[in-house]
GROMACS .gro file of C-alpha atoms in nm:
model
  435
    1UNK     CA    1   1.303   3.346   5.149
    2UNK     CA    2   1.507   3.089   5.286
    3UNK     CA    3   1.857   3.166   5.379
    4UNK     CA    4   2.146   2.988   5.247
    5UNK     CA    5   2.206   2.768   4.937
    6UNK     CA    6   1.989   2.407   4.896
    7UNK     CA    7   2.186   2.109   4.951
    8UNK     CA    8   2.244   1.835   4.696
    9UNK     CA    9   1.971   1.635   4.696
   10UNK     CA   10   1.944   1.345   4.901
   11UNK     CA   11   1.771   1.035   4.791
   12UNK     CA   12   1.593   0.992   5.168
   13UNK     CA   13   1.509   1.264   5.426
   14UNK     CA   14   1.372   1.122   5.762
   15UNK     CA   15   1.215   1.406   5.963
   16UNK     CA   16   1.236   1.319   6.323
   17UNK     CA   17   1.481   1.130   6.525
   18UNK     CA   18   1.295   0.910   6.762
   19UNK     CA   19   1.265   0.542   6.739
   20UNK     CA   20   1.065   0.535   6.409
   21UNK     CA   21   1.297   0.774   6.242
   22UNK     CA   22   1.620   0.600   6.389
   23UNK     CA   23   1.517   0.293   6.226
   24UNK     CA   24   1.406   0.450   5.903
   25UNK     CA   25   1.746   0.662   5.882
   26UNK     CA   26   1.984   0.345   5.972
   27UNK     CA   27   1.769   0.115   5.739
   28UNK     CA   28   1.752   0.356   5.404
   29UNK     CA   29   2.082   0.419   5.479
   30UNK     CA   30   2.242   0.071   5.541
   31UNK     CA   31   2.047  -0.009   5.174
   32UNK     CA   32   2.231   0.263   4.993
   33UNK     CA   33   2.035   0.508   4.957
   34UNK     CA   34   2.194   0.885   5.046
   35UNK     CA   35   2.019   0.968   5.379
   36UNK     CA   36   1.966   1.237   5.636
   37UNK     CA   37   1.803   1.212   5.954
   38UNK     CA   38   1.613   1.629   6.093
   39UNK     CA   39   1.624   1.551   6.460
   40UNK     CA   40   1.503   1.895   6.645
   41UNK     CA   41   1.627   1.813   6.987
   42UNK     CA   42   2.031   1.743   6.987
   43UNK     CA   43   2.002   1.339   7.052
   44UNK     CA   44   1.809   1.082   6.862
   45UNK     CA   45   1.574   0.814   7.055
   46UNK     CA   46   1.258   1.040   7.083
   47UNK     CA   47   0.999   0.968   7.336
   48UNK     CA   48   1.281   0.688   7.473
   49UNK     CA   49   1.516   0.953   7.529
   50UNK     CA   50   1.353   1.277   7.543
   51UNK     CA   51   1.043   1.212   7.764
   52UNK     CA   52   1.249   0.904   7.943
   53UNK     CA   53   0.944   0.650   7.838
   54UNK     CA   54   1.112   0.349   7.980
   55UNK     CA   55   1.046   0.039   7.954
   56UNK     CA   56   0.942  -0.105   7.583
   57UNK     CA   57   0.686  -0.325   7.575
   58UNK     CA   58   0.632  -0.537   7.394
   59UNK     CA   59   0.789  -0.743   7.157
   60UNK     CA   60   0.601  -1.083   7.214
   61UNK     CA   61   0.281  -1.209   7.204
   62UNK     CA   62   0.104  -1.302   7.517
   63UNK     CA   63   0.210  -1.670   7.409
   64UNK     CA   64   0.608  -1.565   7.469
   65UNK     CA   65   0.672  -1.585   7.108
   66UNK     CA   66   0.894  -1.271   6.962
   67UNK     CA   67   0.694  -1.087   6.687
   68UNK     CA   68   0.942  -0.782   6.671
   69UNK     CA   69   1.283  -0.836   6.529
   70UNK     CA   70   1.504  -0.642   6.293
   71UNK     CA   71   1.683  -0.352   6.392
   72UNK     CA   72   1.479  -0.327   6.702
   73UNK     CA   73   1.610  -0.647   6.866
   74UNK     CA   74   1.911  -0.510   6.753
   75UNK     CA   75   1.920  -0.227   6.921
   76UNK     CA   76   1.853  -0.418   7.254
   77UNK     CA   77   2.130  -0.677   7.197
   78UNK     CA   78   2.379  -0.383   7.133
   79UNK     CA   79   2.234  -0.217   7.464
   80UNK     CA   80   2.275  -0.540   7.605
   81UNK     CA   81   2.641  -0.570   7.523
   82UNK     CA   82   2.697  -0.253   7.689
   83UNK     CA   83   2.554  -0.346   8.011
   84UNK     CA   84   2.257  -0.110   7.969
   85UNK     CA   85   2.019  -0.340   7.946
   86UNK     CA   86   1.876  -0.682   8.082
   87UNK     CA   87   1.702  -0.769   7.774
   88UNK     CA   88   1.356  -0.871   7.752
   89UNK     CA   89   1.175  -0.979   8.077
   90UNK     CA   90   0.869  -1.101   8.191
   91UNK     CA   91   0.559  -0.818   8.265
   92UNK     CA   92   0.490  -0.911   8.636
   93UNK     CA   93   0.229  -0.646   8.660
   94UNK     CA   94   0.057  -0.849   8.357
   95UNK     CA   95  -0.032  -0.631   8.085
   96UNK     CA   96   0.224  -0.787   7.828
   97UNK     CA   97   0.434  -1.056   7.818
   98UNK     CA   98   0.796  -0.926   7.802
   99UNK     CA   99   0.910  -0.571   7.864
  100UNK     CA  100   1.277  -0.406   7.827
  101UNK     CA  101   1.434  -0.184   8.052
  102UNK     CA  102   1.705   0.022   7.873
  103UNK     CA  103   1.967   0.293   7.964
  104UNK     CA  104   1.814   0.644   7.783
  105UNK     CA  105   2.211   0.767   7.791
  106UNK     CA  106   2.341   0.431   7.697
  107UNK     CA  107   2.046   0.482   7.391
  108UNK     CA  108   2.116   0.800   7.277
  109UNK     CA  109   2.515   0.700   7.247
  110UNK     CA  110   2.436   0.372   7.044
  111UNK     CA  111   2.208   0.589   6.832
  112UNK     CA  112   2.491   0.807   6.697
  113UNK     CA  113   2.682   0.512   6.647
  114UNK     CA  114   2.434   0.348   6.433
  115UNK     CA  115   2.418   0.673   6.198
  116UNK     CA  116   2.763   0.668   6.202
  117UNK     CA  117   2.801   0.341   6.092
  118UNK     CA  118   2.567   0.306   5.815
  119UNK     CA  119   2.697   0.625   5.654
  120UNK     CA  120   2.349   0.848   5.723
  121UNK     CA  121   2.414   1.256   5.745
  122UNK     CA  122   2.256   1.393   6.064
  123UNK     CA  123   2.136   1.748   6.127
  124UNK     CA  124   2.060   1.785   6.493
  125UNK     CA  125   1.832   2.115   6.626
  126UNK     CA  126   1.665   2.181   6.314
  127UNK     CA  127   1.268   2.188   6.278
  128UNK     CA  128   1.097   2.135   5.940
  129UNK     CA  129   0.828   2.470   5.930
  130UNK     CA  130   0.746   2.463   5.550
  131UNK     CA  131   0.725   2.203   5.294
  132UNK     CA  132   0.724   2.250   4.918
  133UNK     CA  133   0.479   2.022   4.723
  134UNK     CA  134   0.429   2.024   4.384
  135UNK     CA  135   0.080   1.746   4.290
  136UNK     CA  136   0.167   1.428   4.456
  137UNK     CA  137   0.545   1.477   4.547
  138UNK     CA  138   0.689   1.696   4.823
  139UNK     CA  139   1.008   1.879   4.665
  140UNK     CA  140   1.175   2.015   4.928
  141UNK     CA  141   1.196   2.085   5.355
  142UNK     CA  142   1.230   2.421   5.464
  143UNK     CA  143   1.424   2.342   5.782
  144UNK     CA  144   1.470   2.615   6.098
  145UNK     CA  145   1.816   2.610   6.280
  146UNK     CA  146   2.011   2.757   6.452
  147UNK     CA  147   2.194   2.954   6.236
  148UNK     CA  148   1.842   3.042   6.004
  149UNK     CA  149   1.626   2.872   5.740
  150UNK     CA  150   1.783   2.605   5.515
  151UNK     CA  151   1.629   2.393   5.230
  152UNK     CA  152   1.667   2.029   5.229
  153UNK     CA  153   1.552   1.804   4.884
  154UNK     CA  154   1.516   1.454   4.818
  155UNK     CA  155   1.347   1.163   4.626
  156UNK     CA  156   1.186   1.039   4.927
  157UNK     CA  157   1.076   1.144   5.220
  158UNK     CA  158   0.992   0.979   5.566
  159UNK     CA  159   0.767   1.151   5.793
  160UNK     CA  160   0.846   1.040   6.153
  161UNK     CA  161   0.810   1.322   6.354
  162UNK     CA  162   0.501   1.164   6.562
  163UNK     CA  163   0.339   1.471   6.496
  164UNK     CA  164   0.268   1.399   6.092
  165UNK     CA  165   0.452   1.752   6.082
  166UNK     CA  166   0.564   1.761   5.749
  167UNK     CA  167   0.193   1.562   5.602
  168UNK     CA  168   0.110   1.814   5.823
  169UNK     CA  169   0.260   2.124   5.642
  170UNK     CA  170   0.211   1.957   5.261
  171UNK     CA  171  -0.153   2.018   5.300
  172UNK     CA  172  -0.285   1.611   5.364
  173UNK     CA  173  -0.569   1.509   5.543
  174UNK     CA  174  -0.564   1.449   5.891
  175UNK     CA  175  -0.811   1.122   6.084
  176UNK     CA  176  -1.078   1.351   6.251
  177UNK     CA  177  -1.217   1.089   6.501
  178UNK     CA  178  -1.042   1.201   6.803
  179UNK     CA  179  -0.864   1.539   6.772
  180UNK     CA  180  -0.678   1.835   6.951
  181UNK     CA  181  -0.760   1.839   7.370
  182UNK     CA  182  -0.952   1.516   7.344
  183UNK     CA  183  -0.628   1.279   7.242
  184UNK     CA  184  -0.496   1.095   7.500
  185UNK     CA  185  -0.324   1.237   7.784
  186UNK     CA  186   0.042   1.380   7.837
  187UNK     CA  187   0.231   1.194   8.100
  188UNK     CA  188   0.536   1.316   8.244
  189UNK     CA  189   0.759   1.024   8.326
  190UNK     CA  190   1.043   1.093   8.601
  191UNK     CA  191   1.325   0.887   8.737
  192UNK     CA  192   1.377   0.721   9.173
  193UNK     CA  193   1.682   0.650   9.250
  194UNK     CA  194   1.744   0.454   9.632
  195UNK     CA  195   1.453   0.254   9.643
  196UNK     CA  196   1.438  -0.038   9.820
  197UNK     CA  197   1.255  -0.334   9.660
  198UNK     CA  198   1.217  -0.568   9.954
  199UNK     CA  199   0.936  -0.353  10.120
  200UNK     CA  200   0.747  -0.291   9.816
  201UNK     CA  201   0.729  -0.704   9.748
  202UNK     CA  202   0.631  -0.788  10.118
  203UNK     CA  203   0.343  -0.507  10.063
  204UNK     CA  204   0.246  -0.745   9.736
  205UNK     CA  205   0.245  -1.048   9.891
  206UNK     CA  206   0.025  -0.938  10.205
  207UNK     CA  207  -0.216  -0.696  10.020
  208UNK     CA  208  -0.227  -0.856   9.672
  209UNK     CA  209  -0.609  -0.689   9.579
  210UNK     CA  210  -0.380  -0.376   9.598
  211UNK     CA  211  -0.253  -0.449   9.304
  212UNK     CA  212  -0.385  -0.465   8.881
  213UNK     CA  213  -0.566  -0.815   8.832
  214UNK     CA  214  -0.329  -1.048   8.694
  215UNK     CA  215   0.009  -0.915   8.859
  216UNK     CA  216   0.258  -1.213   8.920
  217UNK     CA  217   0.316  -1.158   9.297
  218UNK     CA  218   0.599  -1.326   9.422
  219UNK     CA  219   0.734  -1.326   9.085
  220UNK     CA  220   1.136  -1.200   9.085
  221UNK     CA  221   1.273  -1.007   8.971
  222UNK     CA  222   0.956  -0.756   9.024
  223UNK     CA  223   0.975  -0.511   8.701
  224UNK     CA  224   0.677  -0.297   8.737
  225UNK     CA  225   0.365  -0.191   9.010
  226UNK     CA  226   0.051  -0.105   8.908
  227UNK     CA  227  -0.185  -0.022   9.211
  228UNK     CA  228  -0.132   0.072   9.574
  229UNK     CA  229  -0.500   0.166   9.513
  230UNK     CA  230  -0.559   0.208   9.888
  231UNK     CA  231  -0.274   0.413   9.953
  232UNK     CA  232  -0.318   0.639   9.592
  233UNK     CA  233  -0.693   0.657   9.703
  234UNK     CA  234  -0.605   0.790  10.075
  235UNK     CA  235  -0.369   1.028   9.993
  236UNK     CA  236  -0.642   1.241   9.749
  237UNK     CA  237  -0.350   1.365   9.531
  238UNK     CA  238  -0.421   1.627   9.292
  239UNK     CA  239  -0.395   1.424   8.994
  240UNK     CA  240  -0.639   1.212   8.798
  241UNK     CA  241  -0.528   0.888   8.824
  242UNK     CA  242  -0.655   0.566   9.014
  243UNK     CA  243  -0.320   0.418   9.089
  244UNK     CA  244   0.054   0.444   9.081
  245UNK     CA  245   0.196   0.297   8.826
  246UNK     CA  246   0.612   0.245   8.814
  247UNK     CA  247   0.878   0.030   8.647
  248UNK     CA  248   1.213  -0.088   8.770
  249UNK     CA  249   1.496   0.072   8.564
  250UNK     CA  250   1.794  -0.131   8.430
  251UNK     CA  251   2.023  -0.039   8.745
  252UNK     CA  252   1.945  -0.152   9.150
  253UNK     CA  253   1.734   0.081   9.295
  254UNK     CA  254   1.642   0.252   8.965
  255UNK     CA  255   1.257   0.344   8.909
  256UNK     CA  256   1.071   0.496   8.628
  257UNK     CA  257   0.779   0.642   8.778
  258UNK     CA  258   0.466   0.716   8.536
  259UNK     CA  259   0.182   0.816   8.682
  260UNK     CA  260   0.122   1.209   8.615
  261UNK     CA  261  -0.134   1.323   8.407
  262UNK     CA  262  -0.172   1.585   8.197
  263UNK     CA  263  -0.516   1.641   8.014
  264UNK     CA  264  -0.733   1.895   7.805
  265UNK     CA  265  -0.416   1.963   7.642
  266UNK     CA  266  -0.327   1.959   7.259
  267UNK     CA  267   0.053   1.855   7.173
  268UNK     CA  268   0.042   2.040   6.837
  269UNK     CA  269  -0.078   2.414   7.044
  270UNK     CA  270   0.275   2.546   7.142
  271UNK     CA  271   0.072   2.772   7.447
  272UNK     CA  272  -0.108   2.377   7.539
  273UNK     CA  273   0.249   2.187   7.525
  274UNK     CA  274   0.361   2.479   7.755
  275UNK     CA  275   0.115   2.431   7.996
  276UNK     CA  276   0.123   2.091   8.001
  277UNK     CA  277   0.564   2.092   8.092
  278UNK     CA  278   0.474   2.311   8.378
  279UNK     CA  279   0.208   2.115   8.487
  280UNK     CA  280   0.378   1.768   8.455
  281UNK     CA  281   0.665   1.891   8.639
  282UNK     CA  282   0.419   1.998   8.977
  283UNK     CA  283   0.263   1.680   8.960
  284UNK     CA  284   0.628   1.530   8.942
  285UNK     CA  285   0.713   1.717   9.299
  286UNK     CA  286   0.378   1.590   9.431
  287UNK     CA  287   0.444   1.258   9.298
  288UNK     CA  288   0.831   1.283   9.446
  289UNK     CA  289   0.677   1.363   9.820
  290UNK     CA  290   0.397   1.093   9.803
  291UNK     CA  291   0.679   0.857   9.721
  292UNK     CA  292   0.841   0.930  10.019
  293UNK     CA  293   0.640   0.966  10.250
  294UNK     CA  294   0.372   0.676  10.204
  295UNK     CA  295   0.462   0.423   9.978
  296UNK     CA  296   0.686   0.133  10.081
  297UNK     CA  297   1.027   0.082   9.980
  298UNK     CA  298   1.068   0.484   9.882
  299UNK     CA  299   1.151   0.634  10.247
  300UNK     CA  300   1.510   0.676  10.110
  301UNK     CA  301   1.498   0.749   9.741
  302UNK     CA  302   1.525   1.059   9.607
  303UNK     CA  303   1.424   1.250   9.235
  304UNK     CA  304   1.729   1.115   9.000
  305UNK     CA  305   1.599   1.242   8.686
  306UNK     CA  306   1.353   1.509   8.486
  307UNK     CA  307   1.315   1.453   8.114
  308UNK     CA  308   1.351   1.709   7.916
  309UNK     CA  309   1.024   1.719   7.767
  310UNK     CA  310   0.672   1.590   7.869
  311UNK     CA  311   0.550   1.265   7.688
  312UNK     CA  312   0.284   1.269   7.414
  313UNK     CA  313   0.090   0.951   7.352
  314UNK     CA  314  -0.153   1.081   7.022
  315UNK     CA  315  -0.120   1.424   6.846
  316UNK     CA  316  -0.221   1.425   6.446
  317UNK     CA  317  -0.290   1.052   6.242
  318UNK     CA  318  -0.260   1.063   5.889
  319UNK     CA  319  -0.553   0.929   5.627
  320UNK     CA  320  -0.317   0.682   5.441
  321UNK     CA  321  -0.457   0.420   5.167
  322UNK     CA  322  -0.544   0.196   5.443
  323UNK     CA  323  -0.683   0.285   5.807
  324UNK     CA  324  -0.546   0.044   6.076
  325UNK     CA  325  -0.891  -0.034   6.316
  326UNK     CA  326  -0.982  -0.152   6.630
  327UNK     CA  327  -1.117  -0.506   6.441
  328UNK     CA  328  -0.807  -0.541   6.283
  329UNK     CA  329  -0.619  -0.526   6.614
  330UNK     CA  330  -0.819  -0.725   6.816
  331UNK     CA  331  -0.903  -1.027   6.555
  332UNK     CA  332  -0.514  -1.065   6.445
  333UNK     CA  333  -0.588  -0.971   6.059
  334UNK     CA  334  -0.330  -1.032   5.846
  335UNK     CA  335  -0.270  -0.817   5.533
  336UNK     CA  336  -0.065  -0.953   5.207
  337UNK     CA  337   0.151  -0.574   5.221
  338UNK     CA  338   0.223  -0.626   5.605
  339UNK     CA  339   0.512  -0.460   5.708
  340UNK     CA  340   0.513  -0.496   6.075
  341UNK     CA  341   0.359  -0.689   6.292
  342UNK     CA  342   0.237  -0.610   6.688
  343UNK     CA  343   0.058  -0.759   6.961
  344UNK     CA  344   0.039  -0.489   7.224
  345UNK     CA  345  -0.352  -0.435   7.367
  346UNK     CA  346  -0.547  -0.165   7.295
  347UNK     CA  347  -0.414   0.081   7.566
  348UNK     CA  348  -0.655   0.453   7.608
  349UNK     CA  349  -0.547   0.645   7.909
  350UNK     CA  350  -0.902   0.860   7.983
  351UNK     CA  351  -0.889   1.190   7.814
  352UNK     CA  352  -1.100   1.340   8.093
  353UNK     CA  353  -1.133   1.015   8.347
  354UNK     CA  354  -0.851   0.885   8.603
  355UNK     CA  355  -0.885   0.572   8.451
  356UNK     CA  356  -0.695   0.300   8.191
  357UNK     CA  357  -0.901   0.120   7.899
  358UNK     CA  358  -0.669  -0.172   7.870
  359UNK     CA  359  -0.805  -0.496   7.614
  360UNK     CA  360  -0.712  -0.810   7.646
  361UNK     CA  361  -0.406  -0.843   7.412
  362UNK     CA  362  -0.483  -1.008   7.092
  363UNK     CA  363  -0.558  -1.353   7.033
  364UNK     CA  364  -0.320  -1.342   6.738
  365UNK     CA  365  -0.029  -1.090   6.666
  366UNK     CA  366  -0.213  -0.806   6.433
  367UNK     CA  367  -0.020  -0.719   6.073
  368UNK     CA  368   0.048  -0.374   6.027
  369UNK     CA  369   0.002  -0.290   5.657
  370UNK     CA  370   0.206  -0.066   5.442
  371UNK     CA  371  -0.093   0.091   5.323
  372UNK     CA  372  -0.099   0.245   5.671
  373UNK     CA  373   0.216   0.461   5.561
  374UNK     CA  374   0.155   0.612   5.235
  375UNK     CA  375  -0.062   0.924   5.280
  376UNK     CA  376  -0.352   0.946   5.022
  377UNK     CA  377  -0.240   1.072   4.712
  378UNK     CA  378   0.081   1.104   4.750
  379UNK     CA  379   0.402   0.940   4.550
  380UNK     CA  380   0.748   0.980   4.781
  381UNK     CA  381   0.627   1.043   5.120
  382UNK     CA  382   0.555   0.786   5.343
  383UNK     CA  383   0.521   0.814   5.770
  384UNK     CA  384   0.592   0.568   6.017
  385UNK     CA  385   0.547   0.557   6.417
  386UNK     CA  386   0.271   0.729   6.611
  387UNK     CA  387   0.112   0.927   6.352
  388UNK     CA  388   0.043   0.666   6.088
  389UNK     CA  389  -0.310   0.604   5.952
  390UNK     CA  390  -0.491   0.433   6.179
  391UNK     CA  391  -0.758   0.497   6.406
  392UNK     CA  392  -0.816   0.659   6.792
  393UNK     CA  393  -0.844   0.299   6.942
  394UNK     CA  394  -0.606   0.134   6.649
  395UNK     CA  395  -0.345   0.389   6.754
  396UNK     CA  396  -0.358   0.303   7.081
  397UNK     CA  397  -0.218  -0.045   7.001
  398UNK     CA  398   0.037   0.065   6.725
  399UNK     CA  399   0.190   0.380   6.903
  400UNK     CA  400   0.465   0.147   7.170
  401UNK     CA  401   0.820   0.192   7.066
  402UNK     CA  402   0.853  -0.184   6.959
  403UNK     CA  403   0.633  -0.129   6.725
  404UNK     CA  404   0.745   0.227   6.586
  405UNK     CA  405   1.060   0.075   6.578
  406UNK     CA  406   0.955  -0.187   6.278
  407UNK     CA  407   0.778   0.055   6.124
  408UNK     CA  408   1.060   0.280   6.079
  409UNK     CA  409   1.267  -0.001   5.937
  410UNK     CA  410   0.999  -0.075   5.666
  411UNK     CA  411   0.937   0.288   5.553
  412UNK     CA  412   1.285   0.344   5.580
  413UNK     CA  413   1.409   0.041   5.325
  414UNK     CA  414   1.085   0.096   5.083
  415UNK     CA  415   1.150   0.479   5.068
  416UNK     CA  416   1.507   0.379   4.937
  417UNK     CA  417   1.359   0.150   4.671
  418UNK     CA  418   1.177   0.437   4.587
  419UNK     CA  419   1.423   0.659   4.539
  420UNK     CA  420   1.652   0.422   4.312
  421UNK     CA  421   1.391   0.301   4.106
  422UNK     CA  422   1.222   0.608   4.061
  423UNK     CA  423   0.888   0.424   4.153
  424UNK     CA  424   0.615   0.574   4.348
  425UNK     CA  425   0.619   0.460   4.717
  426UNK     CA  426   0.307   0.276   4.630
  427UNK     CA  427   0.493   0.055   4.400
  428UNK     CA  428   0.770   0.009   4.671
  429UNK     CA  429   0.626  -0.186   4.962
  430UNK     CA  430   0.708  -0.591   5.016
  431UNK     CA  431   0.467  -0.630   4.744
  432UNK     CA  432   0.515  -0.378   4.477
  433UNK     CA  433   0.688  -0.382   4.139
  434UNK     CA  434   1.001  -0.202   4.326
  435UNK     CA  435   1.067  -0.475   4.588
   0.00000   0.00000   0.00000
């Protein structure tokens, strides 16, 4: 039984607060429709926030030109008006062409405001664990919180939860090409404070095959490392990686280390995402004293921040109407229903290697269509971010918070089309009958 009345039914629920569902709550919102945002941890910004996944990247093509816009580059010019963040800047270790440093505080406070200000309702610390479906519609969220179970309804729903929780729950059809302990790795990102950049560039300009083909050495200002392969190799750390990789944060001296890795683990197994915090916080300490004691410009620095969960790059994908591939990514297809569009590389950390599977990045930005966010068979749910239908190696491309980010707008404006025309979301994309 769940405890306590149901609420008057909203027109939009968006499970899950991250960057997806932050754009999907402010944009259903801002277009009238009656909107709450389930956020289970008590901030909004996800992965951004939470697991202090810093910086974006990317929202350019490798040419320079900007292919993300919306409320993504508005959230960066608000963070930039707030002095907590430089804006977009050039990749100098070369994966991507721009990436952008960000406060996570600074994020989390603009978040709220955002809400706020388009008139969204916001339930912080509550968990969707059931979902009511009835045929092709889900009817209601059974919702754990702190003070017990509550039922949420609406016309529409947005899955963001990166997990595909509530598809999840309904009963839908999961991609079964790369599942459970054989996803992509955990990483548990951390935060230097006190380094000293001046060493680490005269390192880069005397030992530059230390360093990931293509970095821009003697490029300023530096805003990420990717290699000290000699000195990662000598040290024979416990942790299977070939190199440190780092970025510089938004403030002097600021770092945000990621490098740990945590794999064989599932991010859906509550005993596996256990395992895996504990973990990622030893290899954190290791990480912290190989920092100081061997790698240039860290002497000084100390540990400045923990997140307060691990990071999770691929749990459960969806099987939507339309399955986002690896041909589609790499050969720039364009779709008539696009709803997004990216041009981040195909990026697989090994699932049981040290090493990176990095592509080239596309010759042309890739569409994103909105097929890839309507679960099969189903008439007012739609997902957006990390779990959306697309495959092991498609994923990999689509998963960077740029990206969620435009995703979440989309899903977010066509689910409130969908709820005041009555339409199925099918019939509510940028080119349905509801548009």
């Amino acid at each position: 039984m769940v405890d306590g009345q149901s609420t008057t039914p909203f027109d939009v629920i968006v499970a899950g607060g991250g960057p997806a569902g932050l754009a999907a709550a402010v944009s259903a919102s801002r277009a009238g429709a009656r909107t709450l945002v389930i956020e289970r941890h008590g901030f909004m910004g996800g992965m951004s926030t939470a697991a202090l996944v810093n910086p974006w990247m990317t929202f350019h093509d490798r040419t320079g030109e900007q292919v993300i816009h919306g409320i993504a580059q508005e959230v960066v010019d608000r963070l930039m008006a707030l002095g907590a963040s430089p804006g977009h800047l050039r990749d100098t270790i070369g994966f991507v062409h721009s990436l952008t440093p960000f406060e996570p505080d600074s994020l989390r406070i603009l978040a709220d405001a955002m809400l706020r200000e388009s008139g969204c309702s916001v339930l912080h610390h509550g968990q969707v664990f059931r979902v009511e479906r009835r045929d092709r519609r889900v009817t209601g969220l059974a919702v754990l919180t702190p003070g017990g179970e509550r039922m949420f309804r609406s016309s529409t729903v947005v899955d963001a939860t990166g997990d595909a929780t509530v598809c999840y729950l309904a009963g839908l059809p999961m991609q079964s090409d790369v599942t459970g302990r054989n996803t992509q790795p955990m990483t548990m990102c951390f935060r230097m404070a006190g380094v000293d950049w001046s060493p680490i560039e005269r390192y880069m300009v005397e030992n530059p095959t230390e360093f990931h083909p293509g970095t821009m050495i003697g490029h300023r200002p530096i805003t990420g490392v990717s290699g000290f392969f000699s000195i990662w190799a000598q040290a024979g750390l416990p942790i299977p990686r070939d190199r440190l990789l780092f970025f510089a944060g938004p403030r002097p001296g600021q770092v945000y280390v990621n490098t740990s890795r945590i794999q064989g683990r599932d991010g859906t197994d509550p005993q596996d995402l256990s395992e895996a915090e504990a973990e990622g916080r030893r290899q954190v300490a290791c990480l912290v004293r190989f920092l100081r004691d061997r790698v240039p410009g860290f002497a000084d620095s100390k540990l400045d921040a923990l997140p307060a969960q691990v990071g999770v790059r691929e749990t459960r994908r969806v099987v939507g109407d339309y399955t986002l591939a690896v041909e589609d990514v790499m050969q720039g297809v364009r779709f008539e229903d696009a709803i997004a569009r990216s041009a981040y590389p195909v990026d697989i950390h090994s699932p049981s290697g040290a090493g990176l599977t990095l592509s080239e990045s596309p010759k042309e930005p890739y569409d994103i269509p909105y097929r890839c966010l309507i679960p099969q068979g189903m008439e007012n749910l739609l997902v957006a971010g990390r779990c959306i239908s697309a495959s092991h190696e498609g994923h990999a491309s689509t998963r960077l918070t740029p990206t969620c980010f435009a995703m979440g707008e989309a899903a977010g404006a066509a689910a409130a089309r969908s709820a005041r025309s009555g339409r199925p979301v099918g019939e509510s994309g940028p080119t349905g009958a509801g548009s």
